[in-house]
mmCIF file with all atom_site columns, C-alpha atoms in Angstrom:
data_model
loop_
_atom_site.group_PDB
_atom_site.id
_atom_site.type_symbol
_atom_site.label_atom_id
_atom_site.label_alt_id
_atom_site.label_comp_id
_atom_site.label_asym_id
_atom_site.label_entity_id
_atom_site.label_seq_id
_atom_site.pdbx_PDB_ins_code
_atom_site.Cartn_x
_atom_site.Cartn_y
_atom_site.Cartn_z
_atom_site.occupancy
_atom_site.B_iso_or_equiv
_atom_site.pdbx_formal_charge
_atom_site.auth_seq_id
_atom_site.auth_comp_id
_atom_site.auth_asym_id
_atom_site.auth_atom_id
_atom_site.pdbx_PDB_model_num
ATOM 1   C CA . MET A 1 1   ? 0.000   0.000   0.000  1.00 71.00 ? 1   MET A CA 1
ATOM 2   C CA . LYS A 1 2   ? 1.260   3.463   -0.867 1.00 86.00 ? 2   LYS A CA 1
ATOM 3   C CA . LYS A 1 3   ? 1.698   5.849   2.031  1.00 91.00 ? 3   LYS A CA 1
ATOM 4   C CA . GLU A 1 4   ? -0.188  8.578   0.181  1.00 92.00 ? 4   GLU A CA 1
ATOM 5   C CA . ALA A 1 5   ? -3.246  6.349   -0.213 1.00 94.00 ? 5   ALA A CA 1
ATOM 6   C CA . ILE A 1 6   ? -3.206  5.348   3.462  1.00 94.00 ? 6   ILE A CA 1
ATOM 7   C CA . LEU A 1 7   ? -2.974  8.948   4.640  1.00 93.00 ? 7   LEU A CA 1
ATOM 8   C CA . LYS A 1 8   ? -5.615  10.095  2.151  1.00 93.00 ? 8   LYS A CA 1
ATOM 9   C CA . SER A 1 9   ? -7.979  7.411   3.439  1.00 93.00 ? 9   SER A CA 1
ATOM 10  C CA . GLU A 1 10  ? -7.819  8.952   6.927  1.00 92.00 ? 10  GLU A CA 1
ATOM 11  C CA . LEU A 1 11  ? -8.394  5.466   8.300  1.00 94.00 ? 11  LEU A CA 1
ATOM 12  C CA . HIS A 1 12  ? -7.358  4.858   11.884 1.00 94.00 ? 12  HIS A CA 1
ATOM 13  C CA . PRO A 1 13  ? -4.608  2.256   12.404 1.00 95.00 ? 13  PRO A CA 1
ATOM 14  C CA . TYR A 1 14  ? -7.058  0.114   14.384 1.00 93.00 ? 14  TYR A CA 1
ATOM 15  C CA . SER A 1 15  ? -8.955  -0.483  11.128 1.00 93.00 ? 15  SER A CA 1
ATOM 16  C CA . PHE A 1 16  ? -5.884  -1.996  9.517  1.00 94.00 ? 16  PHE A CA 1
ATOM 17  C CA . LEU A 1 17  ? -5.097  -4.015  12.653 1.00 94.00 ? 17  LEU A CA 1
ATOM 18  C CA . LEU A 1 18  ? -8.582  -5.491  12.793 1.00 91.00 ? 18  LEU A CA 1
ATOM 19  C CA . HIS A 1 19  ? -8.669  -6.469  9.126  1.00 91.00 ? 19  HIS A CA 1
ATOM 20  C CA . GLN A 1 20  ? -5.099  -7.753  9.164  1.00 93.00 ? 20  GLN A CA 1
ATOM 21  C CA . ARG A 1 21  ? -5.942  -10.115 12.020 1.00 91.00 ? 21  ARG A CA 1
ATOM 22  C CA . ILE A 1 22  ? -9.161  -11.255 10.338 1.00 88.00 ? 22  ILE A CA 1
ATOM 23  C CA . TYR A 1 23  ? -7.381  -11.868 7.031  1.00 89.00 ? 23  TYR A CA 1
ATOM 24  C CA . SER A 1 24  ? -4.344  -13.618 8.529  1.00 88.00 ? 24  SER A CA 1
ATOM 25  C CA . LYS A 1 25  ? -6.621  -15.977 10.457 1.00 82.00 ? 25  LYS A CA 1
ATOM 26  C CA . GLY A 1 26  ? -7.846  -17.429 7.157  1.00 78.00 ? 26  GLY A CA 1
ATOM 27  C CA . GLU A 1 27  ? -11.466 -17.792 8.160  1.00 68.00 ? 27  GLU A CA 1
ATOM 28  C CA . LYS A 1 28  ? -14.484 -16.052 9.567  1.00 65.00 ? 28  LYS A CA 1
ATOM 29  C CA . LYS A 1 29  ? -16.898 -17.739 11.952 1.00 59.00 ? 29  LYS A CA 1
ATOM 30  C CA . ASP A 1 30  ? -19.484 -19.824 10.055 1.00 63.00 ? 30  ASP A CA 1
ATOM 31  C CA . GLU A 1 31  ? -18.230 -18.350 6.774  1.00 67.00 ? 31  GLU A CA 1
ATOM 32  C CA . GLU A 1 32  ? -15.733 -19.059 4.011  1.00 75.00 ? 32  GLU A CA 1
ATOM 33  C CA . LYS A 1 33  ? -12.104 -20.013 4.510  1.00 82.00 ? 33  LYS A CA 1
ATOM 34  C CA . TRP A 1 34  ? -9.053  -18.895 2.558  1.00 84.00 ? 34  TRP A CA 1
ATOM 35  C CA . THR A 1 35  ? -5.291  -19.211 2.508  1.00 88.00 ? 35  THR A CA 1
ATOM 36  C CA . PRO A 1 36  ? -3.745  -15.930 3.635  1.00 88.00 ? 36  PRO A CA 1
ATOM 37  C CA . ASN A 1 37  ? -1.236  -14.350 1.273  1.00 91.00 ? 37  ASN A CA 1
ATOM 38  C CA . LEU A 1 38  ? 1.862   -13.291 3.213  1.00 92.00 ? 38  LEU A CA 1
ATOM 39  C CA . LEU A 1 39  ? 2.355   -10.196 1.043  1.00 93.00 ? 39  LEU A CA 1
ATOM 40  C CA . ILE A 1 40  ? -1.158  -8.981  1.875  1.00 93.00 ? 40  ILE A CA 1
ATOM 41  C CA . THR A 1 41  ? -0.742  -9.784  5.558  1.00 94.00 ? 41  THR A CA 1
ATOM 42  C CA . ASN A 1 42  ? 2.525   -7.852  5.696  1.00 94.00 ? 42  ASN A CA 1
ATOM 43  C CA . ALA A 1 43  ? 1.065   -4.932  3.735  1.00 95.00 ? 43  ALA A CA 1
ATOM 44  C CA . LEU A 1 44  ? -1.837  -4.599  6.187  1.00 95.00 ? 44  LEU A CA 1
ATOM 45  C CA . ASN A 1 45  ? 0.588   -4.809  9.093  1.00 94.00 ? 45  ASN A CA 1
ATOM 46  C CA . ALA A 1 46  ? 2.766   -2.056  7.621  1.00 95.00 ? 46  ALA A CA 1
ATOM 47  C CA . ALA A 1 47  ? -0.332  0.045   6.931  1.00 96.00 ? 47  ALA A CA 1
ATOM 48  C CA . PHE A 1 48  ? -1.168  -0.038  10.645 1.00 95.00 ? 48  PHE A CA 1
ATOM 49  C CA . TYR A 1 49  ? 2.051   1.795   11.504 1.00 96.00 ? 49  TYR A CA 1
ATOM 50  C CA . THR A 1 50  ? 1.776   4.218   8.594  1.00 96.00 ? 50  THR A CA 1
ATOM 51  C CA . ALA A 1 51  ? -1.794  5.107   9.577  1.00 96.00 ? 51  ALA A CA 1
ATOM 52  C CA . ILE A 1 52  ? -0.642  6.317   12.982 1.00 96.00 ? 52  ILE A CA 1
ATOM 53  C CA . GLU A 1 53  ? -0.003  9.610   11.180 1.00 95.00 ? 53  GLU A CA 1
ATOM 54  C CA . ASN A 1 54  ? -3.783  9.831   10.670 1.00 95.00 ? 54  ASN A CA 1
ATOM 55  C CA . VAL A 1 55  ? -4.421  9.993   14.422 1.00 95.00 ? 55  VAL A CA 1
ATOM 56  C CA . LYS A 1 56  ? -5.100  13.351  16.025 1.00 94.00 ? 56  LYS A CA 1
ATOM 57  C CA . ALA A 1 57  ? -3.544  14.063  19.404 1.00 96.00 ? 57  ALA A CA 1
ATOM 58  C CA . THR A 1 58  ? -5.845  15.119  22.232 1.00 97.00 ? 58  THR A CA 1
ATOM 59  C CA . GLY A 1 59  ? -3.150  17.194  23.919 1.00 97.00 ? 59  GLY A CA 1
ATOM 60  C CA . LYS A 1 60  ? -4.288  15.799  27.268 1.00 97.00 ? 60  LYS A CA 1
ATOM 61  C CA . ARG A 1 61  ? -2.232  14.393  30.140 1.00 98.00 ? 61  ARG A CA 1
ATOM 62  C CA . ILE A 1 62  ? -3.209  10.725  30.091 1.00 98.00 ? 62  ILE A CA 1
ATOM 63  C CA . CYS A 1 63  ? -2.557  7.806   32.429 1.00 98.00 ? 63  CYS A CA 1
ATOM 64  C CA . ILE A 1 64  ? -3.217  4.389   30.863 1.00 98.00 ? 64  ILE A CA 1
ATOM 65  C CA . THR A 1 65  ? -3.278  1.357   33.150 1.00 96.00 ? 65  THR A CA 1
ATOM 66  C CA . ILE A 1 66  ? -3.523  -2.135  31.671 1.00 96.00 ? 66  ILE A CA 1
ATOM 67  C CA . ASP A 1 67  ? -4.730  -5.431  33.082 1.00 93.00 ? 67  ASP A CA 1
ATOM 68  C CA . CYS A 1 68  ? -1.764  -7.788  32.539 1.00 92.00 ? 68  CYS A CA 1
ATOM 69  C CA . SER A 1 69  ? -3.419  -10.974 33.802 1.00 89.00 ? 69  SER A CA 1
ATOM 70  C CA . ASN A 1 70  ? -3.484  -14.184 31.765 1.00 89.00 ? 70  ASN A CA 1
ATOM 71  C CA . SER A 1 71  ? -7.176  -13.715 31.036 1.00 90.00 ? 71  SER A CA 1
ATOM 72  C CA . MET A 1 72  ? -6.168  -10.898 28.663 1.00 92.00 ? 72  MET A CA 1
ATOM 73  C CA . LYS A 1 73  ? -5.113  -13.628 26.231 1.00 92.00 ? 73  LYS A CA 1
ATOM 74  C CA . GLY A 1 74  ? -8.807  -14.236 25.584 1.00 92.00 ? 74  GLY A CA 1
ATOM 75  C CA . HIS A 1 75  ? -10.622 -12.853 22.568 1.00 91.00 ? 75  HIS A CA 1
ATOM 76  C CA . ILE A 1 76  ? -12.406 -9.527  22.655 1.00 92.00 ? 76  ILE A CA 1
ATOM 77  C CA . VAL A 1 77  ? -16.127 -10.015 22.987 1.00 89.00 ? 77  VAL A CA 1
ATOM 78  C CA . ASN A 1 78  ? -17.096 -9.238  19.407 1.00 79.00 ? 78  ASN A CA 1
ATOM 79  C CA . SER A 1 79  ? -14.262 -10.890 17.457 1.00 81.00 ? 79  SER A CA 1
ATOM 80  C CA . GLN A 1 80  ? -12.493 -14.236 17.328 1.00 81.00 ? 80  GLN A CA 1
ATOM 81  C CA . SER A 1 81  ? -9.554  -12.666 15.507 1.00 85.00 ? 81  SER A CA 1
ATOM 82  C CA . LEU A 1 82  ? -8.339  -10.228 18.147 1.00 90.00 ? 82  LEU A CA 1
ATOM 83  C CA . ASP A 1 83  ? -7.363  -10.943 21.740 1.00 93.00 ? 83  ASP A CA 1
ATOM 84  C CA . CYS A 1 84  ? -7.525  -8.409  24.555 1.00 95.00 ? 84  CYS A CA 1
ATOM 85  C CA . ARG A 1 85  ? -3.774  -8.155  25.011 1.00 95.00 ? 85  ARG A CA 1
ATOM 86  C CA . THR A 1 86  ? -3.237  -7.315  21.338 1.00 95.00 ? 86  THR A CA 1
ATOM 87  C CA . VAL A 1 87  ? -5.787  -4.516  21.533 1.00 95.00 ? 87  VAL A CA 1
ATOM 88  C CA . ALA A 1 88  ? -4.271  -3.171  24.754 1.00 96.00 ? 88  ALA A CA 1
ATOM 89  C CA . ALA A 1 89  ? -0.822  -3.162  23.138 1.00 96.00 ? 89  ALA A CA 1
ATOM 90  C CA . ALA A 1 90  ? -2.131  -1.414  20.028 1.00 96.00 ? 90  ALA A CA 1
ATOM 91  C CA . ILE A 1 91  ? -3.875  1.300   22.051 1.00 95.00 ? 91  ILE A CA 1
ATOM 92  C CA . SER A 1 92  ? -0.707  1.831   24.085 1.00 95.00 ? 92  SER A CA 1
ATOM 93  C CA . LEU A 1 93  ? 1.500   2.051   21.005 1.00 96.00 ? 93  LEU A CA 1
ATOM 94  C CA . VAL A 1 94  ? -0.711  4.543   19.182 1.00 96.00 ? 94  VAL A CA 1
ATOM 95  C CA . MET A 1 95  ? -1.186  6.716   22.273 1.00 96.00 ? 95  MET A CA 1
ATOM 96  C CA . ALA A 1 96  ? 2.555   6.756   22.963 1.00 96.00 ? 96  ALA A CA 1
ATOM 97  C CA . ARG A 1 97  ? 3.372   7.729   19.380 1.00 96.00 ? 97  ARG A CA 1
ATOM 98  C CA . VAL A 1 98  ? 0.744   10.471  19.127 1.00 96.00 ? 98  VAL A CA 1
ATOM 99  C CA . GLU A 1 99  ? 0.395   12.045  22.573 1.00 96.00 ? 99  GLU A CA 1
ATOM 100 C CA . THR A 1 100 ? 3.177   14.098  24.169 1.00 95.00 ? 100 THR A CA 1
ATOM 101 C CA . ASN A 1 101 ? 2.186   13.452  27.781 1.00 96.00 ? 101 ASN A CA 1
ATOM 102 C CA . VAL A 1 102 ? 1.083   9.882   28.396 1.00 97.00 ? 102 VAL A CA 1
ATOM 103 C CA . LYS A 1 103 ? 2.036   7.367   31.085 1.00 97.00 ? 103 LYS A CA 1
ATOM 104 C CA . ILE A 1 104 ? 1.491   3.661   30.418 1.00 97.00 ? 104 ILE A CA 1
ATOM 105 C CA . GLN A 1 105 ? 1.627   1.176   33.277 1.00 97.00 ? 105 GLN A CA 1
ATOM 106 C CA . GLY A 1 106 ? 0.490   -2.321  34.127 1.00 94.00 ? 106 GLY A CA 1
ATOM 107 C CA . PHE A 1 107 ? -1.476  -3.551  37.125 1.00 92.00 ? 107 PHE A CA 1
ATOM 108 C CA . SER A 1 108 ? 0.701   -5.577  39.491 1.00 89.00 ? 108 SER A CA 1
ATOM 109 C CA . GLU A 1 109 ? 1.402   -5.590  43.237 1.00 85.00 ? 109 GLU A CA 1
ATOM 110 C CA . LYS A 1 110 ? 2.833   -2.171  42.422 1.00 89.00 ? 110 LYS A CA 1
ATOM 111 C CA . PHE A 1 111 ? 2.326   -0.423  39.107 1.00 94.00 ? 111 PHE A CA 1
ATOM 112 C CA . VAL A 1 112 ? 4.879   -1.470  36.492 1.00 95.00 ? 112 VAL A CA 1
ATOM 113 C CA . SER A 1 113 ? 5.846   1.132   33.900 1.00 95.00 ? 113 SER A CA 1
ATOM 114 C CA . ILE A 1 114 ? 5.430   0.019   30.284 1.00 96.00 ? 114 ILE A CA 1
ATOM 115 C CA . PRO A 1 115 ? 7.893   2.100   28.249 1.00 94.00 ? 115 PRO A CA 1
ATOM 116 C CA . VAL A 1 116 ? 7.188   2.409   24.533 1.00 95.00 ? 116 VAL A CA 1
ATOM 117 C CA . ALA A 1 117 ? 10.325  2.848   22.425 1.00 94.00 ? 117 ALA A CA 1
ATOM 118 C CA . PRO A 1 118 ? 10.339  4.381   18.915 1.00 90.00 ? 118 PRO A CA 1
ATOM 119 C CA . ASP A 1 119 ? 11.059  0.965   17.392 1.00 93.00 ? 119 ASP A CA 1
ATOM 120 C CA . ASP A 1 120 ? 8.449   -0.926  19.413 1.00 95.00 ? 120 ASP A CA 1
ATOM 121 C CA . THR A 1 121 ? 5.729   -2.903  17.665 1.00 96.00 ? 121 THR A CA 1
ATOM 122 C CA . VAL A 1 122 ? 2.428   -4.288  18.862 1.00 96.00 ? 122 VAL A CA 1
ATOM 123 C CA . GLU A 1 123 ? 4.163   -7.618  19.377 1.00 96.00 ? 123 GLU A CA 1
ATOM 124 C CA . THR A 1 124 ? 7.024   -6.223  21.477 1.00 97.00 ? 124 THR A CA 1
ATOM 125 C CA . ILE A 1 125 ? 4.606   -4.333  23.694 1.00 96.00 ? 125 ILE A CA 1
ATOM 126 C CA . MET A 1 126 ? 2.592   -7.530  24.135 1.00 96.00 ? 126 MET A CA 1
ATOM 127 C CA . GLU A 1 127 ? 5.807   -9.184  25.331 1.00 95.00 ? 127 GLU A CA 1
ATOM 128 C CA . LYS A 1 128 ? 6.313   -6.402  27.878 1.00 95.00 ? 128 LYS A CA 1
ATOM 129 C CA . LEU A 1 129 ? 2.759   -6.831  29.149 1.00 95.00 ? 129 LEU A CA 1
ATOM 130 C CA . ALA A 1 130 ? 3.165   -10.608 29.400 1.00 93.00 ? 130 ALA A CA 1
ATOM 131 C CA . VAL A 1 131 ? 6.084   -10.410 31.853 1.00 93.00 ? 131 VAL A CA 1
ATOM 132 C CA . VAL A 1 132 ? 4.463   -7.992  34.293 1.00 93.00 ? 132 VAL A CA 1
ATOM 133 C CA . PRO A 1 133 ? 4.056   -9.859  37.629 1.00 91.00 ? 133 PRO A CA 1
ATOM 134 C CA . LEU A 1 134 ? 0.441   -10.712 38.293 1.00 82.00 ? 134 LEU A CA 1
ATOM 135 C CA . GLY A 1 135 ? -1.525  -8.440  40.596 1.00 80.00 ? 135 GLY A CA 1
ATOM 136 C CA . GLY A 1 136 ? -5.125  -7.461  41.243 1.00 80.00 ? 136 GLY A CA 1
ATOM 137 C CA . THR A 1 137 ? -6.923  -5.251  38.750 1.00 85.00 ? 137 THR A CA 1
ATOM 138 C CA . ASP A 1 138 ? -8.229  -2.579  41.084 1.00 88.00 ? 138 ASP A CA 1
ATOM 139 C CA . CYS A 1 139 ? -9.584  0.131   38.802 1.00 90.00 ? 139 CYS A CA 1
ATOM 140 C CA . SER A 1 140 ? -9.543  2.741   41.573 1.00 92.00 ? 140 SER A CA 1
ATOM 141 C CA . ARG A 1 141 ? -5.776  2.459   42.198 1.00 94.00 ? 141 ARG A CA 1
ATOM 142 C CA . PRO A 1 142 ? -4.582  4.722   39.351 1.00 96.00 ? 142 PRO A CA 1
ATOM 143 C CA . MET A 1 143 ? -6.605  7.657   40.711 1.00 96.00 ? 143 MET A CA 1
ATOM 144 C CA . ILE A 1 144 ? -5.761  6.916   44.358 1.00 96.00 ? 144 ILE A CA 1
ATOM 145 C CA . THR A 1 145 ? -2.031  6.629   43.605 1.00 96.00 ? 145 THR A CA 1
ATOM 146 C CA . ALA A 1 146 ? -2.019  9.779   41.454 1.00 97.00 ? 146 ALA A CA 1
ATOM 147 C CA . LYS A 1 147 ? -3.767  11.675  44.257 1.00 97.00 ? 147 LYS A CA 1
ATOM 148 C CA . VAL A 1 148 ? -1.257  10.513  46.876 1.00 97.00 ? 148 VAL A CA 1
ATOM 149 C CA . GLU A 1 149 ? 1.736   11.219  44.624 1.00 96.00 ? 149 GLU A CA 1
ATOM 150 C CA . ASP A 1 150 ? 0.279   14.519  43.402 1.00 96.00 ? 150 ASP A CA 1
ATOM 151 C CA . LYS A 1 151 ? 0.436   13.479  39.745 1.00 97.00 ? 151 LYS A CA 1
ATOM 152 C CA . LYS A 1 152 ? -1.456  15.698  37.300 1.00 98.00 ? 152 LYS A CA 1
ATOM 153 C CA . TYR A 1 153 ? -3.613  13.914  34.723 1.00 98.00 ? 153 TYR A CA 1
ATOM 154 C CA . ASP A 1 154 ? -6.554  15.003  32.597 1.00 98.00 ? 154 ASP A CA 1
ATOM 155 C CA . ALA A 1 155 ? -7.712  11.446  31.991 1.00 98.00 ? 155 ALA A CA 1
ATOM 156 C CA . PHE A 1 156 ? -7.344  7.940   33.400 1.00 98.00 ? 156 PHE A CA 1
ATOM 157 C CA . ILE A 1 157 ? -7.870  5.050   30.984 1.00 97.00 ? 157 ILE A CA 1
ATOM 158 C CA . ILE A 1 158 ? -8.218  1.482   32.261 1.00 95.00 ? 158 ILE A CA 1
ATOM 159 C CA . ILE A 1 159 ? -7.923  -1.389  29.763 1.00 95.00 ? 159 ILE A CA 1
ATOM 160 C CA . THR A 1 160 ? -9.091  -4.774  30.980 1.00 93.00 ? 160 THR A CA 1
ATOM 161 C CA . ASP A 1 161 ? -10.967 -7.823  29.739 1.00 91.00 ? 161 ASP A CA 1
ATOM 162 C CA . LYS A 1 162 ? -13.762 -7.295  32.236 1.00 84.00 ? 162 LYS A CA 1
ATOM 163 C CA . ASP A 1 163 ? -14.977 -4.656  34.653 1.00 61.00 ? 163 ASP A CA 1
ATOM 164 C CA . THR A 1 164 ? -13.568 -5.202  38.102 1.00 67.00 ? 164 THR A CA 1
ATOM 165 C CA . TYR A 1 165 ? -12.294 -3.529  41.215 1.00 66.00 ? 165 TYR A CA 1
ATOM 166 C CA . LYS A 1 166 ? -10.980 -5.271  44.275 1.00 64.00 ? 166 LYS A CA 1
ATOM 167 C CA . GLY A 1 167 ? -10.248 -2.398  46.584 1.00 72.00 ? 167 GLY A CA 1
ATOM 168 C CA . LYS A 1 168 ? -12.394 -0.645  49.150 1.00 81.00 ? 168 LYS A CA 1
ATOM 169 C CA . THR A 1 169 ? -13.000 2.386   46.936 1.00 88.00 ? 169 THR A CA 1
ATOM 170 C CA . ASN A 1 170 ? -15.208 2.453   43.864 1.00 89.00 ? 170 ASN A CA 1
ATOM 171 C CA . PRO A 1 171 ? -13.370 3.867   40.793 1.00 91.00 ? 171 PRO A CA 1
ATOM 172 C CA . ALA A 1 172 ? -15.987 6.603   40.409 1.00 92.00 ? 172 ALA A CA 1
ATOM 173 C CA . GLU A 1 173 ? -15.459 7.709   44.001 1.00 93.00 ? 173 GLU A CA 1
ATOM 174 C CA . ALA A 1 174 ? -11.678 7.589   43.553 1.00 95.00 ? 174 ALA A CA 1
ATOM 175 C CA . LEU A 1 175 ? -11.998 9.903   40.555 1.00 96.00 ? 175 LEU A CA 1
ATOM 176 C CA . ILE A 1 176 ? -14.185 12.336  42.486 1.00 96.00 ? 176 ILE A CA 1
ATOM 177 C CA . GLN A 1 177 ? -11.609 12.412  45.302 1.00 97.00 ? 177 GLN A CA 1
ATOM 178 C CA . TYR A 1 178 ? -8.820  13.015  42.795 1.00 98.00 ? 178 TYR A CA 1
ATOM 179 C CA . ARG A 1 179 ? -10.725 15.915  41.257 1.00 98.00 ? 179 ARG A CA 1
ATOM 180 C CA . ALA A 1 180 ? -11.373 17.428  44.671 1.00 98.00 ? 180 ALA A CA 1
ATOM 181 C CA . LYS A 1 181 ? -7.692  17.393  45.649 1.00 97.00 ? 181 LYS A CA 1
ATOM 182 C CA . THR A 1 182 ? -6.143  18.498  42.348 1.00 97.00 ? 182 THR A CA 1
ATOM 183 C CA . LEU A 1 183 ? -8.962  20.753  41.095 1.00 98.00 ? 183 LEU A CA 1
ATOM 184 C CA . ILE A 1 184 ? -8.525  19.077  37.709 1.00 98.00 ? 184 ILE A CA 1
ATOM 185 C CA . PRO A 1 185 ? -11.779 18.027  35.981 1.00 97.00 ? 185 PRO A CA 1
ATOM 186 C CA . ALA A 1 186 ? -10.200 14.663  35.233 1.00 98.00 ? 186 ALA A CA 1
ATOM 187 C CA . LYS A 1 187 ? -11.986 12.020  33.211 1.00 97.00 ? 187 LYS A CA 1
ATOM 188 C CA . PHE A 1 188 ? -12.205 8.256   33.620 1.00 96.00 ? 188 PHE A CA 1
ATOM 189 C CA . VAL A 1 189 ? -12.542 5.670   30.852 1.00 95.00 ? 189 VAL A CA 1
ATOM 190 C CA . LEU A 1 190 ? -12.974 1.945   31.409 1.00 93.00 ? 190 LEU A CA 1
ATOM 191 C CA . ILE A 1 191 ? -12.464 -0.195  28.300 1.00 94.00 ? 191 ILE A CA 1
ATOM 192 C CA . ALA A 1 192 ? -13.739 -3.685  29.111 1.00 93.00 ? 192 ALA A CA 1
ATOM 193 C CA . LEU A 1 193 ? -12.753 -5.690  26.048 1.00 94.00 ? 193 LEU A CA 1
ATOM 194 C CA . GLY A 1 194 ? -14.154 -9.070  27.003 1.00 91.00 ? 194 GLY A CA 1
ATOM 195 C CA . VAL A 1 195 ? -17.728 -8.363  28.116 1.00 89.00 ? 195 VAL A CA 1
ATOM 196 C CA . ARG A 1 196 ? -20.962 -7.260  26.467 1.00 86.00 ? 196 ARG A CA 1
ATOM 197 C CA . ARG A 1 197 ? -22.237 -5.435  29.533 1.00 83.00 ? 197 ARG A CA 1
ATOM 198 C CA . LEU A 1 198 ? -20.926 -4.258  32.851 1.00 76.00 ? 198 LEU A CA 1
ATOM 199 C CA . THR A 1 199 ? -21.869 -6.122  36.025 1.00 63.00 ? 199 THR A CA 1
ATOM 200 C CA . LYS A 1 200 ? -20.537 -3.525  38.464 1.00 69.00 ? 200 LYS A CA 1
ATOM 201 C CA . THR A 1 201 ? -21.027 0.218   38.583 1.00 74.00 ? 201 THR A CA 1
ATOM 202 C CA . VAL A 1 202 ? -17.584 1.659   37.887 1.00 82.00 ? 202 VAL A CA 1
ATOM 203 C CA . ALA A 1 203 ? -18.788 4.894   36.281 1.00 82.00 ? 203 ALA A CA 1
ATOM 204 C CA . ILE A 1 204 ? -21.626 7.227   37.232 1.00 86.00 ? 204 ILE A CA 1
ATOM 205 C CA . PRO A 1 205 ? -23.904 7.543   34.159 1.00 85.00 ? 205 PRO A CA 1
ATOM 206 C CA . SER A 1 206 ? -24.877 11.113  35.001 1.00 89.00 ? 206 SER A CA 1
ATOM 207 C CA . ASP A 1 207 ? -21.227 12.219  35.251 1.00 92.00 ? 207 ASP A CA 1
ATOM 208 C CA . ARG A 1 208 ? -20.111 13.532  31.849 1.00 93.00 ? 208 ARG A CA 1
ATOM 209 C CA . GLY A 1 209 ? -16.511 12.816  32.788 1.00 96.00 ? 209 GLY A CA 1
ATOM 210 C CA . MET A 1 210 ? -16.925 9.064   33.156 1.00 95.00 ? 210 MET A CA 1
ATOM 211 C CA . LEU A 1 211 ? -17.215 6.577   30.300 1.00 94.00 ? 211 LEU A CA 1
ATOM 212 C CA . ALA A 1 212 ? -17.452 2.785   30.251 1.00 91.00 ? 212 ALA A CA 1
ATOM 213 C CA . VAL A 1 213 ? -16.962 0.917   26.966 1.00 91.00 ? 213 VAL A CA 1
ATOM 214 C CA . CYS A 1 214 ? -17.643 -2.764  26.279 1.00 91.00 ? 214 CYS A CA 1
ATOM 215 C CA . GLY A 1 215 ? -15.796 -4.545  23.483 1.00 90.00 ? 215 GLY A CA 1
ATOM 216 C CA . PHE A 1 216 ? -13.770 -2.975  20.709 1.00 90.00 ? 216 PHE A CA 1
ATOM 217 C CA . ASN A 1 217 ? -14.350 -1.894  17.117 1.00 87.00 ? 217 ASN A CA 1
ATOM 218 C CA . GLU A 1 218 ? -13.348 0.798   14.653 1.00 86.00 ? 218 GLU A CA 1
ATOM 219 C CA . SER A 1 219 ? -15.618 3.399   16.248 1.00 89.00 ? 219 SER A CA 1
ATOM 220 C CA . LEU A 1 220 ? -13.699 3.430   19.548 1.00 91.00 ? 220 LEU A CA 1
ATOM 221 C CA . PRO A 1 221 ? -10.982 5.924   18.482 1.00 90.00 ? 221 PRO A CA 1
ATOM 222 C CA . THR A 1 222 ? -13.573 8.528   17.480 1.00 91.00 ? 222 THR A CA 1
ATOM 223 C CA . ILE A 1 223 ? -15.573 8.010   20.672 1.00 93.00 ? 223 ILE A CA 1
ATOM 224 C CA . LEU A 1 224 ? -12.461 8.231   22.834 1.00 95.00 ? 224 LEU A CA 1
ATOM 225 C CA . TYR A 1 225 ? -11.109 11.322  21.077 1.00 95.00 ? 225 TYR A CA 1
ATOM 226 C CA . ASN A 1 226 ? -14.391 13.196  21.250 1.00 95.00 ? 226 ASN A CA 1
ATOM 227 C CA . PHE A 1 227 ? -14.876 12.256  24.890 1.00 96.00 ? 227 PHE A CA 1
ATOM 228 C CA . LEU A 1 228 ? -11.420 13.359  25.994 1.00 96.00 ? 228 LEU A CA 1
ATOM 229 C CA . CYS A 1 229 ? -11.678 16.603  24.001 1.00 95.00 ? 229 CYS A CA 1
ATOM 230 C CA . ASP A 1 230 ? -15.141 17.518  25.375 1.00 91.00 ? 230 ASP A CA 1
ATOM 231 C CA . HIS A 1 231 ? -16.810 17.275  21.988 1.00 88.00 ? 231 HIS A CA 1
ATOM 232 C CA . PHE A 1 232 ? -19.905 15.670  23.515 1.00 74.00 ? 232 PHE A CA 1
#
């Protein structure tokens, strides 16, 4: 694929990632099968990285915290071609390349920083996530820790396979406490890749600064960008 065509398309890299994984799998559920052509697979993979130039930066200070448990190896809820860890790695890579002020960390006994180097790929970031020591996915911890350490963020993004919190504080309450101390109208986004609906209240529906998303598709980048930039 020519770079000019990719940039002119204005397609988000997630679109190329999704279709590359579907194509390379060689089949769709209850549909036809095919033998993937390596040239096409590689072209779609390269297009993912080229399309990062199509992504607009929010200009926000963002803290991304990722569930690194083994359950993240499972498929996202609406696709058999993508697993949760791949999506988490892709989101991390794109955010790190586009945003100027983003922290990426993994849930563990203590948060583990996930550095993203200029030559990193989705696969290398997945490897970094895989070696993070296991720890509870307490969705309130990023806000509580940032409040204690006086870290300034405009948004907290949690990426997990399911909604969960294991601490004493609800994530919504932790966000409210963080706002009160820092006087920053910080936002909270939970991306639960492996469920169709939430079973616990982790975001207050009436609070315009809290968003919970189930699953993953090509509309997520637009939703996330507009939410973080106060476009709705």
